[in-house]
mmCIF file of C-alpha atoms in Angstrom:
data_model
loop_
_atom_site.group_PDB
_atom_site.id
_atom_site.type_symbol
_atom_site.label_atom_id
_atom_site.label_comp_id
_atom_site.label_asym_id
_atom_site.label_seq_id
_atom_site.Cartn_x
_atom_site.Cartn_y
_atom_site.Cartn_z
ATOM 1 C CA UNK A 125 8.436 -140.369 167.190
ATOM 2 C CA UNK A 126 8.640 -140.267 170.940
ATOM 3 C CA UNK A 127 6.679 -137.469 171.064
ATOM 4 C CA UNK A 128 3.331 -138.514 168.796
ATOM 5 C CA UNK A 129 0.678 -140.698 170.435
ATOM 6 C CA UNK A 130 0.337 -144.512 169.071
ATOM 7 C CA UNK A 131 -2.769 -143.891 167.094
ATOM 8 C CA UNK A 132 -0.876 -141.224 164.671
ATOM 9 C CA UNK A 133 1.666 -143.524 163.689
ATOM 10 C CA UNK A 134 -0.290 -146.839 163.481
ATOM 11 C CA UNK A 135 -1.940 -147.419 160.180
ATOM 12 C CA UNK A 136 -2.909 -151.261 161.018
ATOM 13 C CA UNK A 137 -1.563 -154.010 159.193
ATOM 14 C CA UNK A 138 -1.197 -152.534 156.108
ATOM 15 C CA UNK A 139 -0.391 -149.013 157.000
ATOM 16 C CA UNK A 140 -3.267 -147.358 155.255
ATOM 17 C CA UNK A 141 -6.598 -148.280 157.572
ATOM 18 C CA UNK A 142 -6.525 -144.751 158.732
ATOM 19 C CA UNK A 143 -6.472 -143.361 154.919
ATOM 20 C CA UNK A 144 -9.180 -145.991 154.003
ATOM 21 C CA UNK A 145 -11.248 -144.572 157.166
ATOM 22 C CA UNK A 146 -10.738 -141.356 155.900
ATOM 23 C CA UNK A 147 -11.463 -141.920 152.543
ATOM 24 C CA UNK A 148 -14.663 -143.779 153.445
ATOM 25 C CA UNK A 149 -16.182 -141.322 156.160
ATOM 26 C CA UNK A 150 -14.644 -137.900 154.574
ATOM 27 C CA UNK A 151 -17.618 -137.756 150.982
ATOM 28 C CA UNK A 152 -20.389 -137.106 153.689
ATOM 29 C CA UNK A 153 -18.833 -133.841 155.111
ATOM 30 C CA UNK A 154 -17.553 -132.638 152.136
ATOM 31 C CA UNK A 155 -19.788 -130.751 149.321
ATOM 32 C CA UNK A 156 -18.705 -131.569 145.581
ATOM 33 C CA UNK A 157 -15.938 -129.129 145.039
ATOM 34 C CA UNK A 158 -14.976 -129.448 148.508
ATOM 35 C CA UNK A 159 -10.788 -130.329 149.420
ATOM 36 C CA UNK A 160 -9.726 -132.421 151.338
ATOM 37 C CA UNK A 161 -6.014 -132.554 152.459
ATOM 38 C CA UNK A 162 -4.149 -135.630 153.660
ATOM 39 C CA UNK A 163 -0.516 -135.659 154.766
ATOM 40 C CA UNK A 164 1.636 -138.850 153.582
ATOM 41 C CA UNK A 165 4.328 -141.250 155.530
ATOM 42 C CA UNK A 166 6.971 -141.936 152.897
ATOM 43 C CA UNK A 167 6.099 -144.390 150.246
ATOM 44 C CA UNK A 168 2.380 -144.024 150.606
ATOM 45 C CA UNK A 169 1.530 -141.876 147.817
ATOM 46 C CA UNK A 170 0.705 -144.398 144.874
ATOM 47 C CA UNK A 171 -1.310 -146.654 147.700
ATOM 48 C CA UNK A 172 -3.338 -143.659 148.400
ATOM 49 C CA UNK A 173 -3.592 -142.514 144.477
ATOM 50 C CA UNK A 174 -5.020 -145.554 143.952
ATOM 51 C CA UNK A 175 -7.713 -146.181 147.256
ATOM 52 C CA UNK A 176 -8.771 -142.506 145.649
ATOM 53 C CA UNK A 177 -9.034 -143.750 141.950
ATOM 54 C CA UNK A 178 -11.099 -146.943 142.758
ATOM 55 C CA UNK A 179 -13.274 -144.697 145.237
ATOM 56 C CA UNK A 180 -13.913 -142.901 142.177
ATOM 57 C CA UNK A 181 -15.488 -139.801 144.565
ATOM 58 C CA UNK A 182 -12.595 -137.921 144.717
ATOM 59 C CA UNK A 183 -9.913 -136.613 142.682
ATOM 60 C CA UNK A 184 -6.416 -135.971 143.273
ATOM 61 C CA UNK A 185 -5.769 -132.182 142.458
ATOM 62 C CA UNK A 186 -2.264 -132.116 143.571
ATOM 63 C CA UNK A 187 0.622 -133.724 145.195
ATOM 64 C CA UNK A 188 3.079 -131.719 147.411
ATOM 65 C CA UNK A 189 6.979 -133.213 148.017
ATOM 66 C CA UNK A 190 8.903 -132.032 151.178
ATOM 67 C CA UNK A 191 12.303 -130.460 150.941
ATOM 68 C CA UNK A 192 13.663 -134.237 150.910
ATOM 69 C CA UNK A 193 11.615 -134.225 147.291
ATOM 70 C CA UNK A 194 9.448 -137.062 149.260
ATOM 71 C CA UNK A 195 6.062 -136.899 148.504
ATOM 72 C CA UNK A 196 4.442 -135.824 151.552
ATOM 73 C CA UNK A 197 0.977 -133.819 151.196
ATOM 74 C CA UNK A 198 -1.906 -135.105 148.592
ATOM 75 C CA UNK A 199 -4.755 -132.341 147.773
ATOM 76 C CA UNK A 200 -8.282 -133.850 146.897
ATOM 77 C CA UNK A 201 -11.402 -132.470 145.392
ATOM 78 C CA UNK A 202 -14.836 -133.767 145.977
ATOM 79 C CA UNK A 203 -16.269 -134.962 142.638
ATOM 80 C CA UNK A 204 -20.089 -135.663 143.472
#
């Protein structure tokens, strides 16, 4: 931690404005088909899973867990 800047490891209030931002900006650089790939703090994965499902323009292809078995990388595709 003493070596990443503030903005990487403050999500806001709840933790997750950066993955809303992302979600939100991400479908207009991204053709249908297109991945995107997100890394995860711990305990963030079902948030995320479900910002994607009620975005509805994106879905989750797969979810990678660290050597700790934490999951720690989500893959999306673009849907449309």
């Amino acid at each position: 931690r003493a070596f990443e800047p503030l903005p990487a490891l403050d999500g806001g209030r709840d933790g997750m404005e950066f993955y809303d931002r992302l979600l939100a900006e991400s479908p207009a650089l991204l053709h249908p088909g297109g991945m995107l790939v997100m890394e995860m703090g711990m305990n963030q994965s079902g948030d995320i899973r479900q910002k994607v499902n009620d975005k509805q323009e994106f879905v989750v292809k797969r979810i990678r867990r660290d050597q700790a078995g934490i999951d720690r990388v989500m893959c999306l595709e673009r849907t449309s």
